[in-house]
């Protein structure tokens, strides 16, 4: 069963096509690794799902609900972390999360739960402006996790974290579907981390979907094409390079 599905989803800005006739199929209860070079259209796609920008053409459904008809219902089911999280620096981490909690109409216990999930409980009373970059990333993730939504959309959630922090966040993301029956769409430039946490992979380049399937599907497809299959990073680079070559060396 697909919890997120798109039909020829397209977004253009003037003459530039950021997302081109995209057909994604994200399985319920999976971690879906959304990959692509800078400017490939990953963040634009995520913003479309969150109603932050409108599709130029095509459509999508999230948990059986269609945008824009069910926009409000969709947003109630989705926790998100897009680009660098923004906080009120003069408020504590706990107070920042409490604002999100009130907007969503959730019980106070949800703040404690979210802080615990990302390991910020002991820093809950510290002002957000005094958080390190890694702690800010954790607070952003806590904001996405508050209330334990059934769908999480995470854009570069490990940015700014040290290796220990990256490992902890990866382990957390990997555990979420099993522990809380949720689905995670995650983009990251740390391909070894994606390889360790994702069930399925989607590879985007110049707004077009080049591949979608399981890690095993990708290895089989890459092997058939004569691409490296030892690790996700080498396979990904070969797929992107081949697509760029076909486009005549477009960057």
GROMACS .gro file of C-alpha atoms in nm:
model
  251
    1UNK     CA    1   0.000   0.000   0.000
    2UNK     CA    2   0.132   0.344  -0.096
    3UNK     CA    3   0.087   0.621   0.160
    4UNK     CA    4   0.228   0.889  -0.075
    5UNK     CA    5   0.167   0.871  -0.449
    6UNK     CA    6   0.212   1.129  -0.725
    7UNK     CA    7   0.078   1.145  -1.080
    8UNK     CA    8   0.291   1.343  -1.326
    9UNK     CA    9   0.361   1.600  -1.053
   10UNK     CA   10   0.520   1.908  -1.212
   11UNK     CA   11   0.646   2.242  -1.084
   12UNK     CA   12   0.781   2.515  -1.308
   13UNK     CA   13   0.917   2.861  -1.231
   14UNK     CA   14   0.899   3.059  -1.554
   15UNK     CA   15   1.112   2.867  -1.806
   16UNK     CA   16   1.270   2.648  -1.537
   17UNK     CA   17   1.120   2.308  -1.456
   18UNK     CA   18   1.207   2.212  -1.098
   19UNK     CA   19   0.996   1.893  -1.092
   20UNK     CA   20   0.899   1.716  -1.415
   21UNK     CA   21   0.612   1.464  -1.444
   22UNK     CA   22   0.710   1.293  -1.121
   23UNK     CA   23   0.550   0.958  -1.031
   24UNK     CA   24   0.652   0.856  -0.679
   25UNK     CA   25   0.525   0.552  -0.487
   26UNK     CA   26   0.611   0.558  -0.116
   27UNK     CA   27   0.513   0.247   0.076
   28UNK     CA   28   0.337   0.275   0.409
   29UNK     CA   29   0.573   0.193   0.697
   30UNK     CA   30   0.892   0.241   0.494
   31UNK     CA   31   1.192   0.471   0.507
   32UNK     CA   32   1.219   0.620   0.158
   33UNK     CA   33   1.557   0.773   0.068
   34UNK     CA   34   1.507   1.064  -0.171
   35UNK     CA   35   1.835   1.132  -0.352
   36UNK     CA   36   1.963   1.377  -0.609
   37UNK     CA   37   2.229   1.643  -0.666
   38UNK     CA   38   2.173   2.001  -0.549
   39UNK     CA   39   1.894   2.154  -0.755
   40UNK     CA   40   1.750   1.816  -0.859
   41UNK     CA   41   1.405   1.904  -0.722
   42UNK     CA   42   1.399   1.714  -0.391
   43UNK     CA   43   1.321   2.012  -0.168
   44UNK     CA   44   1.066   2.145  -0.417
   45UNK     CA   45   0.887   1.809  -0.411
   46UNK     CA   46   0.880   1.809  -0.032
   47UNK     CA   47   0.745   2.166  -0.030
   48UNK     CA   48   0.470   2.058  -0.270
   49UNK     CA   49   0.368   1.783  -0.027
   50UNK     CA   50   0.350   2.038   0.255
   51UNK     CA   51   0.147   2.291   0.058
   52UNK     CA   52   0.432   2.544   0.070
   53UNK     CA   53   0.417   2.578  -0.309
   54UNK     CA   54   0.150   2.478  -0.559
   55UNK     CA   55   0.193   2.223  -0.839
   56UNK     CA   56   0.195   2.360  -1.193
   57UNK     CA   57   0.050   2.032  -1.317
   58UNK     CA   58  -0.022   1.680  -1.197
   59UNK     CA   59  -0.153   1.567  -0.859
   60UNK     CA   60  -0.065   1.376  -0.544
   61UNK     CA   61  -0.231   1.182  -0.264
   62UNK     CA   62  -0.111   1.144   0.093
   63UNK     CA   63  -0.279   0.870   0.297
   64UNK     CA   64  -0.566   0.857   0.049
   65UNK     CA   65  -0.625   1.231   0.063
   66UNK     CA   66  -0.587   1.446  -0.248
   67UNK     CA   67  -0.422   1.788  -0.267
   68UNK     CA   68  -0.552   2.062  -0.267
   69UNK     CA   69  -0.899   1.934  -0.172
   70UNK     CA   70  -0.778   1.779   0.155
   71UNK     CA   71  -0.485   2.014   0.223
   72UNK     CA   72  -0.565   2.076   0.591
   73UNK     CA   73  -0.627   1.706   0.663
   74UNK     CA   74  -0.296   1.618   0.495
   75UNK     CA   75  -0.099   1.869   0.704
   76UNK     CA   76  -0.239   1.725   1.028
   77UNK     CA   77  -0.082   1.388   0.943
   78UNK     CA   78   0.260   1.512   0.837
   79UNK     CA   79   0.556   1.613   1.051
   80UNK     CA   80   0.825   1.800   0.860
   81UNK     CA   81   1.181   1.925   0.877
   82UNK     CA   82   1.265   2.133   0.570
   83UNK     CA   83   1.600   2.309   0.527
   84UNK     CA   84   1.745   2.482   0.834
   85UNK     CA   85   1.492   2.484   1.118
   86UNK     CA   86   1.388   2.829   1.240
   87UNK     CA   87   1.334   2.899   1.609
   88UNK     CA   88   1.272   3.186   1.847
   89UNK     CA   89   1.624   3.233   1.986
   90UNK     CA   90   1.502   3.408   2.302
   91UNK     CA   91   1.285   3.109   2.396
   92UNK     CA   92   1.402   2.775   2.533
   93UNK     CA   93   1.393   2.456   2.333
   94UNK     CA   94   1.095   2.346   2.539
   95UNK     CA   95   0.910   2.673   2.478
   96UNK     CA   96   0.971   2.653   2.103
   97UNK     CA   97   0.821   2.304   2.092
   98UNK     CA   98   0.530   2.418   2.306
   99UNK     CA   99   0.435   2.670   2.037
  100UNK     CA  100   0.415   2.388   1.781
  101UNK     CA  101   0.218   2.176   2.028
  102UNK     CA  102  -0.041   2.451   2.079
  103UNK     CA  103  -0.080   2.509   1.705
  104UNK     CA  104  -0.143   2.137   1.656
  105UNK     CA  105  -0.374   2.113   1.958
  106UNK     CA  106  -0.171   1.838   2.123
  107UNK     CA  107  -0.140   1.751   2.494
  108UNK     CA  108   0.153   1.893   2.696
  109UNK     CA  109   0.307   1.548   2.732
  110UNK     CA  110   0.394   1.556   2.358
  111UNK     CA  111   0.672   1.810   2.423
  112UNK     CA  112   0.838   1.582   2.680
  113UNK     CA  113   0.804   1.288   2.442
  114UNK     CA  114   0.961   1.474   2.147
  115UNK     CA  115   1.253   1.602   2.357
  116UNK     CA  116   1.317   1.250   2.484
  117UNK     CA  117   1.310   1.105   2.132
  118UNK     CA  118   1.591   1.332   2.010
  119UNK     CA  119   1.796   1.337   2.331
  120UNK     CA  120   1.739   1.701   2.430
  121UNK     CA  121   1.562   1.652   2.762
  122UNK     CA  122   1.856   1.782   2.968
  123UNK     CA  123   1.880   2.095   2.749
  124UNK     CA  124   1.509   2.176   2.747
  125UNK     CA  125   1.554   2.496   2.953
  126UNK     CA  126   1.844   2.631   2.745
  127UNK     CA  127   1.772   2.923   2.510
  128UNK     CA  128   1.754   2.811   2.147
  129UNK     CA  129   2.009   3.078   2.046
  130UNK     CA  130   2.260   2.904   2.272
  131UNK     CA  131   2.209   2.565   2.106
  132UNK     CA  132   2.489   2.430   1.888
  133UNK     CA  133   2.410   2.365   1.520
  134UNK     CA  134   2.369   1.995   1.597
  135UNK     CA  135   2.129   2.069   1.882
  136UNK     CA  136   1.927   2.296   1.655
  137UNK     CA  137   1.899   2.009   1.406
  138UNK     CA  138   1.774   1.787   1.690
  139UNK     CA  139   1.523   2.050   1.795
  140UNK     CA  140   1.399   2.072   1.436
  141UNK     CA  141   1.358   1.695   1.432
  142UNK     CA  142   1.173   1.712   1.764
  143UNK     CA  143   0.935   1.963   1.605
  144UNK     CA  144   0.869   1.718   1.322
  145UNK     CA  145   0.816   1.428   1.563
  146UNK     CA  146   0.586   1.605   1.808
  147UNK     CA  147   0.261   1.415   1.840
  148UNK     CA  148   0.417   1.121   1.654
  149UNK     CA  149   0.259   1.191   1.313
  150UNK     CA  150   0.210   0.894   1.075
  151UNK     CA  151   0.419   1.062   0.802
  152UNK     CA  152   0.755   1.237   0.840
  153UNK     CA  153   0.918   1.448   0.568
  154UNK     CA  154   1.281   1.519   0.654
  155UNK     CA  155   1.517   1.727   0.440
  156UNK     CA  156   1.884   1.681   0.540
  157UNK     CA  157   1.808   1.597   0.907
  158UNK     CA  158   2.173   1.522   0.994
  159UNK     CA  159   2.320   1.854   0.873
  160UNK     CA  160   2.573   1.991   1.120
  161UNK     CA  161   2.587   1.679   1.336
  162UNK     CA  162   2.910   1.510   1.439
  163UNK     CA  163   2.956   1.137   1.359
  164UNK     CA  164   2.802   1.030   1.692
  165UNK     CA  165   2.501   1.255   1.634
  166UNK     CA  166   2.461   1.129   1.277
  167UNK     CA  167   2.462   0.770   1.402
  168UNK     CA  168   2.202   0.849   1.670
  169UNK     CA  169   1.965   1.027   1.428
  170UNK     CA  170   2.005   0.751   1.169
  171UNK     CA  171   1.925   0.487   1.431
  172UNK     CA  172   1.621   0.690   1.542
  173UNK     CA  173   1.489   0.731   1.185
  174UNK     CA  174   1.545   0.362   1.113
  175UNK     CA  175   1.346   0.266   1.425
  176UNK     CA  176   1.047   0.498   1.368
  177UNK     CA  177   0.838   0.282   1.129
  178UNK     CA  178   0.862  -0.019   1.359
  179UNK     CA  179   0.815   0.169   1.688
  180UNK     CA  180   0.550   0.421   1.588
  181UNK     CA  181   0.399   0.278   1.268
  182UNK     CA  182   0.503   0.580   1.062
  183UNK     CA  183   0.646   0.639   0.714
  184UNK     CA  184   0.959   0.850   0.658
  185UNK     CA  185   1.057   1.039   0.342
  186UNK     CA  186   1.415   1.153   0.395
  187UNK     CA  187   1.663   1.335   0.172
  188UNK     CA  188   2.032   1.343   0.251
  189UNK     CA  189   2.368   1.398   0.085
  190UNK     CA  190   2.521   1.141   0.321
  191UNK     CA  191   2.462   0.842   0.096
  192UNK     CA  192   2.629   0.584   0.324
  193UNK     CA  193   2.376   0.686   0.591
  194UNK     CA  194   2.084   0.654   0.348
  195UNK     CA  195   2.211   0.309   0.250
  196UNK     CA  196   2.195   0.203   0.616
  197UNK     CA  197   1.846   0.338   0.688
  198UNK     CA  198   1.636   0.332   0.369
  199UNK     CA  199   1.408   0.053   0.252
  200UNK     CA  200   1.340   0.217  -0.084
  201UNK     CA  201   1.530   0.469  -0.296
  202UNK     CA  202   1.419   0.737  -0.539
  203UNK     CA  203   1.686   0.909  -0.752
  204UNK     CA  204   1.604   1.248  -0.898
  205UNK     CA  205   1.803   1.454  -1.151
  206UNK     CA  206   1.694   1.774  -1.324
  207UNK     CA  207   1.345   1.721  -1.179
  208UNK     CA  208   1.303   1.376  -1.333
  209UNK     CA  209   1.284   1.043  -1.151
  210UNK     CA  210   1.563   0.818  -1.282
  211UNK     CA  211   1.504   0.524  -1.049
  212UNK     CA  212   1.262   0.405  -0.783
  213UNK     CA  213   1.269   0.077  -0.595
  214UNK     CA  214   1.439  -0.118  -0.317
  215UNK     CA  215   1.813  -0.121  -0.258
  216UNK     CA  216   1.822  -0.469  -0.413
  217UNK     CA  217   1.632  -0.344  -0.718
  218UNK     CA  218   1.888  -0.065  -0.756
  219UNK     CA  219   2.181  -0.307  -0.737
  220UNK     CA  220   2.025  -0.534  -0.999
  221UNK     CA  221   1.946  -0.242  -1.229
  222UNK     CA  222   2.294  -0.092  -1.185
  223UNK     CA  223   2.463  -0.426  -1.247
  224UNK     CA  224   2.269  -0.475  -1.569
  225UNK     CA  225   2.375  -0.128  -1.685
  226UNK     CA  226   2.739  -0.198  -1.599
  227UNK     CA  227   2.745   0.049  -1.310
  228UNK     CA  228   2.925  -0.009  -0.976
  229UNK     CA  229   2.715  -0.194  -0.719
  230UNK     CA  230   2.950  -0.206  -0.419
  231UNK     CA  231   2.793   0.092  -0.244
  232UNK     CA  232   2.508   0.338  -0.292
  233UNK     CA  233   2.736   0.639  -0.343
  234UNK     CA  234   2.920   0.490  -0.643
  235UNK     CA  235   2.595   0.361  -0.794
  236UNK     CA  236   2.423   0.697  -0.747
  237UNK     CA  237   2.710   0.891  -0.909
  238UNK     CA  238   2.714   0.653  -1.207
  239UNK     CA  239   2.337   0.689  -1.258
  240UNK     CA  240   2.357   1.070  -1.242
  241UNK     CA  241   2.664   1.087  -1.470
  242UNK     CA  242   2.494   0.868  -1.729
  243UNK     CA  243   2.181   1.083  -1.724
  244UNK     CA  244   2.388   1.400  -1.761
  245UNK     CA  245   2.581   1.243  -2.049
  246UNK     CA  246   2.254   1.162  -2.225
  247UNK     CA  247   2.148   1.520  -2.178
  248UNK     CA  248   2.462   1.636  -2.352
  249UNK     CA  249   2.669   1.711  -2.045
  250UNK     CA  250   2.409   1.934  -1.878
  251UNK     CA  251   2.510   2.035  -1.527
   0.00000   0.00000   0.00000
